[in-house]
Tab-separated table of C-alpha atoms and ligand atoms in Angstrom:
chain	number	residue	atom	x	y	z
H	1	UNK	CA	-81.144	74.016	47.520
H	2	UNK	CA	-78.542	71.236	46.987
H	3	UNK	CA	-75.192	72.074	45.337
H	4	UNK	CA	-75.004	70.950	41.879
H	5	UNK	CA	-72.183	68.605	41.155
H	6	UNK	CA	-70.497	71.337	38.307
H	7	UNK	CA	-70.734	74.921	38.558
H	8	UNK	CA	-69.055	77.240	36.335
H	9	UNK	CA	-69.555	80.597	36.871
H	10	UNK	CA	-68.069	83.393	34.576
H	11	UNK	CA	-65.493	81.417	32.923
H	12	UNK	CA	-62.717	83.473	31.243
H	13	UNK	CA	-59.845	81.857	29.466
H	14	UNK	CA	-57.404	83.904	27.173
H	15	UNK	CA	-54.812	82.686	25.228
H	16	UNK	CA	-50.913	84.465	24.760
H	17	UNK	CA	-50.646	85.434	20.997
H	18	UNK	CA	-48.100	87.108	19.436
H	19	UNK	CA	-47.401	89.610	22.804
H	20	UNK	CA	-51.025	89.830	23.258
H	21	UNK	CA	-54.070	88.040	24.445
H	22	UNK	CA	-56.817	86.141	22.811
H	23	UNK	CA	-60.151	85.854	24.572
H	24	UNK	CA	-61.273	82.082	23.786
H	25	UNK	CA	-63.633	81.407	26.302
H	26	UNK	CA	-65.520	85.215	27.694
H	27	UNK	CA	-67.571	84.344	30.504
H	28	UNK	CA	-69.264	81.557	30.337
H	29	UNK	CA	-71.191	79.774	33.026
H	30	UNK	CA	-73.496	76.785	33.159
H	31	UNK	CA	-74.676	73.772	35.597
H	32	UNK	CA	-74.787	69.945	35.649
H	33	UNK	CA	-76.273	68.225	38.199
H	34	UNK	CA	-75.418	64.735	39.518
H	35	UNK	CA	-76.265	62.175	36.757
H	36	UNK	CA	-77.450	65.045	34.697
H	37	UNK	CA	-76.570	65.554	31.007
H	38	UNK	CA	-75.284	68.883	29.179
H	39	UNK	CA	-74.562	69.491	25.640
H	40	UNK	CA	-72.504	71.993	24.113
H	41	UNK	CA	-72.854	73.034	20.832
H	42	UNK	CA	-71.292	75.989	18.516
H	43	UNK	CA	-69.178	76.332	14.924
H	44	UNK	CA	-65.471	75.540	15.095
H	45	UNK	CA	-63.019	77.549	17.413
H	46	UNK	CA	-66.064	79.336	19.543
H	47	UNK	CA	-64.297	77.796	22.690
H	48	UNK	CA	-65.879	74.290	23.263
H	49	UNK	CA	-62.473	72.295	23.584
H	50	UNK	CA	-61.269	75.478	25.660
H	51	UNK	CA	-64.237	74.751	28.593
H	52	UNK	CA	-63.462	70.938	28.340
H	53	UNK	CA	-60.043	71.793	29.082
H	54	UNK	CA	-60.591	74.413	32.139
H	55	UNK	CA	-62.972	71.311	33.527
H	56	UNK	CA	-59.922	68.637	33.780
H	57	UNK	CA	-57.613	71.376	34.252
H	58	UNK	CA	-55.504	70.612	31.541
H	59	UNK	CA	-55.030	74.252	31.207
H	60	UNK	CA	-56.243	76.852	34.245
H	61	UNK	CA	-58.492	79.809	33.187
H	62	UNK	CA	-58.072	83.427	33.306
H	63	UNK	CA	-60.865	84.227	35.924
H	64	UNK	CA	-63.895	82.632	36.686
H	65	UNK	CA	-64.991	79.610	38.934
H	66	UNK	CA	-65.233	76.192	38.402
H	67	UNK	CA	-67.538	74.724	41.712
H	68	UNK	CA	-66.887	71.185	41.675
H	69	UNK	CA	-69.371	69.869	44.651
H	70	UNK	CA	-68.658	73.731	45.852
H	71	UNK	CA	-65.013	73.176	45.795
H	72	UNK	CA	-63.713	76.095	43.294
H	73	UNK	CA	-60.962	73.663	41.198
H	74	UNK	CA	-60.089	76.458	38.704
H	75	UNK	CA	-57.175	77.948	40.628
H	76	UNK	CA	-56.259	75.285	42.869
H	77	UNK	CA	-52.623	74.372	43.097
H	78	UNK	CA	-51.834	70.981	41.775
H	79	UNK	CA	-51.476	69.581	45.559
H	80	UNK	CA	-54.772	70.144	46.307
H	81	UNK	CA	-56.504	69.180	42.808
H	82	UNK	CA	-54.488	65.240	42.648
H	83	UNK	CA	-57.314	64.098	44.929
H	84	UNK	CA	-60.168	65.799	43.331
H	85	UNK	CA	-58.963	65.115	39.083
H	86	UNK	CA	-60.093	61.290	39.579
H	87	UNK	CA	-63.845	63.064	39.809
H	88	UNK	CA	-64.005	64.377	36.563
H	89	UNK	CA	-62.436	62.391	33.529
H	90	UNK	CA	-62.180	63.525	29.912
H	91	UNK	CA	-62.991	61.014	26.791
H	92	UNK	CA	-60.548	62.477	24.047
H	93	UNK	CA	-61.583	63.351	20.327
H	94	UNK	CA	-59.091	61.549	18.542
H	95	UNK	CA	-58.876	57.573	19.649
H	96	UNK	CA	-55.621	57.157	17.318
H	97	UNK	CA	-53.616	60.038	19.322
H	98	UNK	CA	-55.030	59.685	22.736
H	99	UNK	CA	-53.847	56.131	23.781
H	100	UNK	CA	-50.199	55.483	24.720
H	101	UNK	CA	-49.173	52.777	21.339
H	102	UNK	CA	-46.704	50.739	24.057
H	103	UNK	CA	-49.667	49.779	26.326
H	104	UNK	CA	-52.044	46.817	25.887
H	105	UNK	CA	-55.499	47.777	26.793
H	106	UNK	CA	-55.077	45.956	30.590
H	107	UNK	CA	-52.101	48.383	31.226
H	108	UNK	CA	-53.300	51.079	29.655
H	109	UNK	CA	-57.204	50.828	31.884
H	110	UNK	CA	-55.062	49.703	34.844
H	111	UNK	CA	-52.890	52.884	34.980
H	112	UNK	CA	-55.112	55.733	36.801
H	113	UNK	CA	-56.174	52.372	39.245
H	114	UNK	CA	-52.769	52.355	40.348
H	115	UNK	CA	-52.404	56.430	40.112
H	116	UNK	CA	-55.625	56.016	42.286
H	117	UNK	CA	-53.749	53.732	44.959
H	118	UNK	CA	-54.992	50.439	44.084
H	119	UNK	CA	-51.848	48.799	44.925
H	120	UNK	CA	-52.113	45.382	44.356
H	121	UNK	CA	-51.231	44.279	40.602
H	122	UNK	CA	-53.924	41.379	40.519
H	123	UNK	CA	-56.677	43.728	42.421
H	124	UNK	CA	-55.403	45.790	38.916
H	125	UNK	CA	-56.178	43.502	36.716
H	126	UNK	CA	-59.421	42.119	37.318
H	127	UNK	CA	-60.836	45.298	37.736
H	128	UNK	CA	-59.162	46.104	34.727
H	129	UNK	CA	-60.903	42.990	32.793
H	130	UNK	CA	-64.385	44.412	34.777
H	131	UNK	CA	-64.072	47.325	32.842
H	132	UNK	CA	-63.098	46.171	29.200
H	133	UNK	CA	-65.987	43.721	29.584
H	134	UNK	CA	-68.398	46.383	30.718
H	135	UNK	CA	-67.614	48.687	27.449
H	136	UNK	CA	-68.501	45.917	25.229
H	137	UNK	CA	-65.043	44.679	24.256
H	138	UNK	CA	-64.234	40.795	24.842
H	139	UNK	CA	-61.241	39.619	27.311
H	140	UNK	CA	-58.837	38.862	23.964
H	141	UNK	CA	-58.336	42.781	23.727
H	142	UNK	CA	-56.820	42.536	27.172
H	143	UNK	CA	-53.455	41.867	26.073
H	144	UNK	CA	-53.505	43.454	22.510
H	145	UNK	CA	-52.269	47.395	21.680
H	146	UNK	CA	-53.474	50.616	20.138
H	147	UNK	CA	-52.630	49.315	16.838
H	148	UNK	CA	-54.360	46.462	16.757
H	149	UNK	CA	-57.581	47.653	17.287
H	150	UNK	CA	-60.196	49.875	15.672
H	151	UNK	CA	-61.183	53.120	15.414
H	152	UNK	CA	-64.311	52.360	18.007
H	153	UNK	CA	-62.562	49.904	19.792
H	154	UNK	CA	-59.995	52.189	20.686
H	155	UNK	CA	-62.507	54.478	21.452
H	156	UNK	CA	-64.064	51.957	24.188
H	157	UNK	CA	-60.424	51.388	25.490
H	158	UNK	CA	-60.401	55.194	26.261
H	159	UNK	CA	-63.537	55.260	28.136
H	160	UNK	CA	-63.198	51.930	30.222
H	161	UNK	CA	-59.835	54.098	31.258
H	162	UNK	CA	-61.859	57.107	32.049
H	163	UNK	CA	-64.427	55.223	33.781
H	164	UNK	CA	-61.521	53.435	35.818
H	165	UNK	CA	-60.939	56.507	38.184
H	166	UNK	CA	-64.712	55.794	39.163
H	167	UNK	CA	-65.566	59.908	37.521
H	168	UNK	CA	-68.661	61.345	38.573
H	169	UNK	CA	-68.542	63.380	35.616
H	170	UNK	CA	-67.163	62.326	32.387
H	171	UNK	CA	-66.365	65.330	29.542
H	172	UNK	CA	-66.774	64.033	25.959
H	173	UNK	CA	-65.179	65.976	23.340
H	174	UNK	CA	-65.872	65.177	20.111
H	175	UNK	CA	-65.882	61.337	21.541
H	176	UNK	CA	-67.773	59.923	18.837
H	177	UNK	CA	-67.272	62.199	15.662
H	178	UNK	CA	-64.344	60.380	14.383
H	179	UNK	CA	-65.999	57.004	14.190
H	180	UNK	CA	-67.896	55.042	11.688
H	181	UNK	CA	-71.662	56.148	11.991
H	182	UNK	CA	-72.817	52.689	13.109
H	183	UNK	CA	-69.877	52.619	15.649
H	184	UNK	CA	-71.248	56.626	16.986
H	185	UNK	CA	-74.387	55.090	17.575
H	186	UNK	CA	-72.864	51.920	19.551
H	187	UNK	CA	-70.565	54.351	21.490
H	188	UNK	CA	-73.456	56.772	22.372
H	189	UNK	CA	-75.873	53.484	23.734
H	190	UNK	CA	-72.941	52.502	25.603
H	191	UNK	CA	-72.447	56.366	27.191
H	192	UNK	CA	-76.215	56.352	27.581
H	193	UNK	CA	-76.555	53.031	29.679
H	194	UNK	CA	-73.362	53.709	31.414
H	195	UNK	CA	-74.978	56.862	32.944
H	196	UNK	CA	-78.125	55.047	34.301
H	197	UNK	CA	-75.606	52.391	35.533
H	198	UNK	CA	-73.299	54.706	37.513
H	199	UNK	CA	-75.700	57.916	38.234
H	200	UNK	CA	-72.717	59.150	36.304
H	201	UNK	CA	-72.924	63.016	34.861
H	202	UNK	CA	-71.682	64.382	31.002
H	203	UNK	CA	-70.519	67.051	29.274
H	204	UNK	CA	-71.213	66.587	25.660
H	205	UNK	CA	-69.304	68.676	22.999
H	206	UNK	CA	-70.553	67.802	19.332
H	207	UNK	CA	-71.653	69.675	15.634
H	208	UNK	CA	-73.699	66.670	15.602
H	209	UNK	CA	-77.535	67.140	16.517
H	210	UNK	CA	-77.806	63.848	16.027
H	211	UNK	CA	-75.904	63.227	18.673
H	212	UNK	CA	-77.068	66.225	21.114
H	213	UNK	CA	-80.524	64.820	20.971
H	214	UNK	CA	-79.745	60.920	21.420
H	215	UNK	CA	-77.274	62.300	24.913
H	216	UNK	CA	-78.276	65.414	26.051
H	217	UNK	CA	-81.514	66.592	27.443
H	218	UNK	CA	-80.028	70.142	27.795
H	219	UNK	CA	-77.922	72.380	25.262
H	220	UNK	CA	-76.084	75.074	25.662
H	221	UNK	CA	-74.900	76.734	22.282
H	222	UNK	CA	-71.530	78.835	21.750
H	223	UNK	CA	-70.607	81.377	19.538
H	224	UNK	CA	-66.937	82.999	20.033
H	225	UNK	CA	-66.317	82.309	23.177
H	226	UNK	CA	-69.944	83.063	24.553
H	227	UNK	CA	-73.311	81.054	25.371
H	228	UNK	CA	-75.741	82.560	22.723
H	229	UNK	CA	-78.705	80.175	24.140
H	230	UNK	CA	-78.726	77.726	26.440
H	231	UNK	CA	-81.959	74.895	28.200
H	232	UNK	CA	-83.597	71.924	27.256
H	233	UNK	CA	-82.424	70.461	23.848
H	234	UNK	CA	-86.320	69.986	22.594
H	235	UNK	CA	-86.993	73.395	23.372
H	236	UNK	CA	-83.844	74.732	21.883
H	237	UNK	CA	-83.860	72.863	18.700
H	238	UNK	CA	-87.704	73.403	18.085
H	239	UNK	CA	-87.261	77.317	18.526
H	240	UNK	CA	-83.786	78.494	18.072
H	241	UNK	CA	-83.281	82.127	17.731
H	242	UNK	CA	-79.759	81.435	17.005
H	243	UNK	CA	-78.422	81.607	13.171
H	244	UNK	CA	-76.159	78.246	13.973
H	245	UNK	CA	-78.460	76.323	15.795
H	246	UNK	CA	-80.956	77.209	13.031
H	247	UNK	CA	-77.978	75.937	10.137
H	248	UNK	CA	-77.516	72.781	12.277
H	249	UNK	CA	-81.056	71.936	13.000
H	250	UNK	CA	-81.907	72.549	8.956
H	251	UNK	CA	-79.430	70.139	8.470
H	252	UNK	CA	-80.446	67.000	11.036
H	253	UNK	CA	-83.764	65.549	10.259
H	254	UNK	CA	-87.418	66.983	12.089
H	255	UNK	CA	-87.072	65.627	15.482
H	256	UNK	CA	-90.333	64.211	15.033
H	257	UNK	CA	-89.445	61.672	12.614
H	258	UNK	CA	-86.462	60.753	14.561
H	259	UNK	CA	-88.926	59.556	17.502
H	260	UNK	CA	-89.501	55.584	18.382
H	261	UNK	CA	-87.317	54.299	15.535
H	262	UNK	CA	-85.305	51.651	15.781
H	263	UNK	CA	-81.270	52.141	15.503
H	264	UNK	CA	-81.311	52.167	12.035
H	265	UNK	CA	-83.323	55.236	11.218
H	266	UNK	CA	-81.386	56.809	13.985
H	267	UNK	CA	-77.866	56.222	12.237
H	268	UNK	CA	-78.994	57.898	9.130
H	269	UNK	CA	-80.904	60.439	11.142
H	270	UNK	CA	-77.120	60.734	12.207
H	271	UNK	CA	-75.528	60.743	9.438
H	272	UNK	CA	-77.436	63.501	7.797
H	273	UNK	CA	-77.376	65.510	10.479
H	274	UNK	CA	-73.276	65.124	9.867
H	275	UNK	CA	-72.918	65.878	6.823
H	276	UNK	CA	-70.656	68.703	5.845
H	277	UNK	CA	-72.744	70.343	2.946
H	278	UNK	CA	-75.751	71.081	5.424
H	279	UNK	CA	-73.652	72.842	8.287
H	280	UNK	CA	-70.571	74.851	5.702
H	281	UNK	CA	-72.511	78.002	5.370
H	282	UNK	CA	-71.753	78.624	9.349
H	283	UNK	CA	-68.472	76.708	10.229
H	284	UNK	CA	-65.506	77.720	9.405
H	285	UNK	CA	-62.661	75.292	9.441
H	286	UNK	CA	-61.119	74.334	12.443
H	287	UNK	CA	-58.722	77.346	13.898
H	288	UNK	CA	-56.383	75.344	15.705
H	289	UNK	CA	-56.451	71.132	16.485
H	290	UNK	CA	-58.005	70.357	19.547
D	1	ATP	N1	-53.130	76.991	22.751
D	1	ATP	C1	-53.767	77.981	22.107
D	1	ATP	N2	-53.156	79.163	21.860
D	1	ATP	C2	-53.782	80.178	21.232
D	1	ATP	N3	-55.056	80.104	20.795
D	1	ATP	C3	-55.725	78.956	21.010
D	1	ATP	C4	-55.110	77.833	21.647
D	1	ATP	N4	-56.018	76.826	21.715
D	1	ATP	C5	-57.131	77.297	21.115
D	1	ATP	N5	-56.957	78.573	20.678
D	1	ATP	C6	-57.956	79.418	20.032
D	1	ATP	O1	-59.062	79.553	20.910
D	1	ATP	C7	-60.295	79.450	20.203
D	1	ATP	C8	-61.128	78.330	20.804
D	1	ATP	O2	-60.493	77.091	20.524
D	1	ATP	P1	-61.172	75.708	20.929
D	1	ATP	O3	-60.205	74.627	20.637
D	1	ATP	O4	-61.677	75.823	22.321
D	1	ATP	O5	-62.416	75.689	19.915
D	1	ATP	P2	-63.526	74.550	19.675
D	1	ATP	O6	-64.851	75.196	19.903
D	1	ATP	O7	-63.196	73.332	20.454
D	1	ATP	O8	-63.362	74.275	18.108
D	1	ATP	P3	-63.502	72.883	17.273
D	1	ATP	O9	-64.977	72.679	17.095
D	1	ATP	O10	-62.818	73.205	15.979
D	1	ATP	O11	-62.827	71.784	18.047
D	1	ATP	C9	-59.931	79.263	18.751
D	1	ATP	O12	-60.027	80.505	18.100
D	1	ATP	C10	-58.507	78.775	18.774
D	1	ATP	O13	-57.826	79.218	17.643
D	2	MG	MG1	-62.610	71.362	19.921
C-alpha cells in the first residue's frame, strides 16, 4: 500500500474558554491522496476552519496525528515543520483581509519564493509574473495593490501566492464563497485545471453543494466537531442519512439536471444551491469569524 499524501488520524483540538475547554474538533480523521480531492461540508462552527487550521499549523491540536507523506506534522516543533509548511498552503476565506494592503501583487506572490530561498530578485520576479499569468490575471496587476483590485482578482492574487511555494496540497476555506457567483465559477475552473496541471491535491471547505460537486469527488460531512458521513460526493448527496446534508442537498438543484450544461446553468445551479432561505432551518449563524 502506498502512503497517502494526508493522513489525519483522530484529530482532537480544544479550545481555552473561560477556565475551561471547548472540544471544536473530537476526533476526526480522513485521507487525501496525491492529486486527490476532499470536501468538507457541515453547518457553521462544527469545526471545518478548526481542521484547516491544524493542517497549516496555524494552531497545533490537542491529540491526534496529522501524517503528511508519513511525517506526523501535528506536534512538530517549528524547526522541524519550516521545511515541510511550503507542502501544504492555505487559500484564505476573506480576499479583502488576507492580503498585506502595502504589497503590489509581484511582492506580495514573490514573498514565500524568497522565504523558500530563491535568492535572486529577478529569478523572483519572473516567476512571480509566471504565476499571475497562470491564474488568469494580465501582467498590469503586477505592480498594482490590494485596493485596486477586485474581490476575485484578489482572490487569484492569493492563490498564485499559495501556489508559489510549489504546495502539493492546497486547503481552501471558504475560497470562493465571498465572490460574485460568476467569479466562484471562474475561481473553481481555475482550481480545477490547476490540479490536472500540477497533480496538485485539495481540501475543500464550503456550505455550497454547488461547489462540492463541481471540486470534490469525495465529501466528508461535519456536525460539532465530528464526521457524521463521509465517501464519494455522488453517493453521499444521492443518499444522505444525514439531516444537513439532506437541508443542503434540498436546497442545490437534482444533480441530474446539473450534468453536461454549459457554465451558465452551472452558476445558477450555484447560486441556488447558495441561497440562505434553503439552508437556515440547519445553520446557525457563524459562532466565531474564521
Ligand atoms: N480561538 C477560538 N477560541 C475558542 N473557541 C473557538 C475559537 N475558534 C473557534 N472556536 C469555536 O470552535 C468551533 C469551531 O469553529 P470553526 O471556526 O472551526 O467552525 P467552522 O466549521 O469553520 O464554522 P464556519 O462555517 O462558520 O466558518 C466553534 O464553536 C467556534 O466558536
Ligand atoms: Mg470556518
Amino acid at each position: 500500500m502506498t502512503t497517502p499524501l494526508l493522513a489525519v488520524e483522530d484529530l482532537v483540538v480544544e479550545y481555552p474558554v473561560h477556565g475551561g475547554k471547548f472540544r471544536a474538533v473530537d476526533g476526526v480523521g480522513f485521507t487525501v491522496e496525491r492529486g486527490g480531492s476532499l470536501a468538507i461540508v457541515g453547518e457553521s462552527g462544527c469545526g471545518k476552519s478548526t481542521i484547516a487550521r491544524s493542517l497549516v499549523r496555524l494552531l497545533r491540536p490537542t491529540e491526534g496525528r496529522i501524517l503528511l507523506d508519513g511525517t506526523d506534522i501535528a506536534t512538530l516543533p517549528e524547526r522541524r515543520l519550516r521545511p515541510l509548511r511550503r507542502r501544504v498552503q492555505m487559500v484564505f476565506q476573506d480576499p479583502y483581509g488576507s492580503l498585506d494592503p502595502h504589497l503590489t501583487a509581484e511582492e506580495t506572490v514573490a514573498e514565500p519564493l524568497r522565504l523558500a530561498g530563491v535568492t535572486s530578485k529577478a529569478e523572483r520576479a519572473r516567476r512571480a509574473a509566471e504565476l499571475i499569468d497562470q491564474v488568469g490575471l494580465p501582467s498590469s496587476a503586477l505592480h498594482r495593490r490590494p485596493g485596486e483590485f477586485s474581490g476575485g482578482q484578489r482572490q487569484r492574487i492569493g492563490i498564485a501566492r499559495a501556489l508559489a511555494s510549489d504546495p502539493e496540497l492546497l486547503v481552501c476555506d471558504e475560497a470562493t464563497s465571498a465572490l460574485d457567483v460568476s467569479v466562484q465559477a471562474q475561481v473553481l475552473r481555475l482550481l480545477r485545471d490547476l490540479q490536472a496541471e500540477r497533480q496538485l491535491a485539495y481540501i475543500v471547505i464550503s456550505h455550497n453543494l454547488g461547489v462540492v460537486r463541481e471540486i470534490s469527488s469525495e465529501v466528508m460531512v461535519m456536525r460539532g466537531g465530528r464526521v457524521v458521513e463521509s465517501g464519494l460526493t455522488e453517493t453521499v448527496l444521492a443518499g444522505p442519512a444525514e439531516p444537513y446534508t439532506r437541508a443542503l442537498r434540498r436546497a442545490a438543484l437534482d444533480p441530474t439536471t446539473m450534468r453536461g450544461r454549459k457554465p451558465r446553468a452551472l452558476v445558477s445551479a450555484i447560486v441556488s444551491a447558495s441561497d440562505p432561505e434553503a439552508t437556515s432551518a440547519t445553520a446557525p449563524e457563524p459562532a466565531t469569524p474564521s
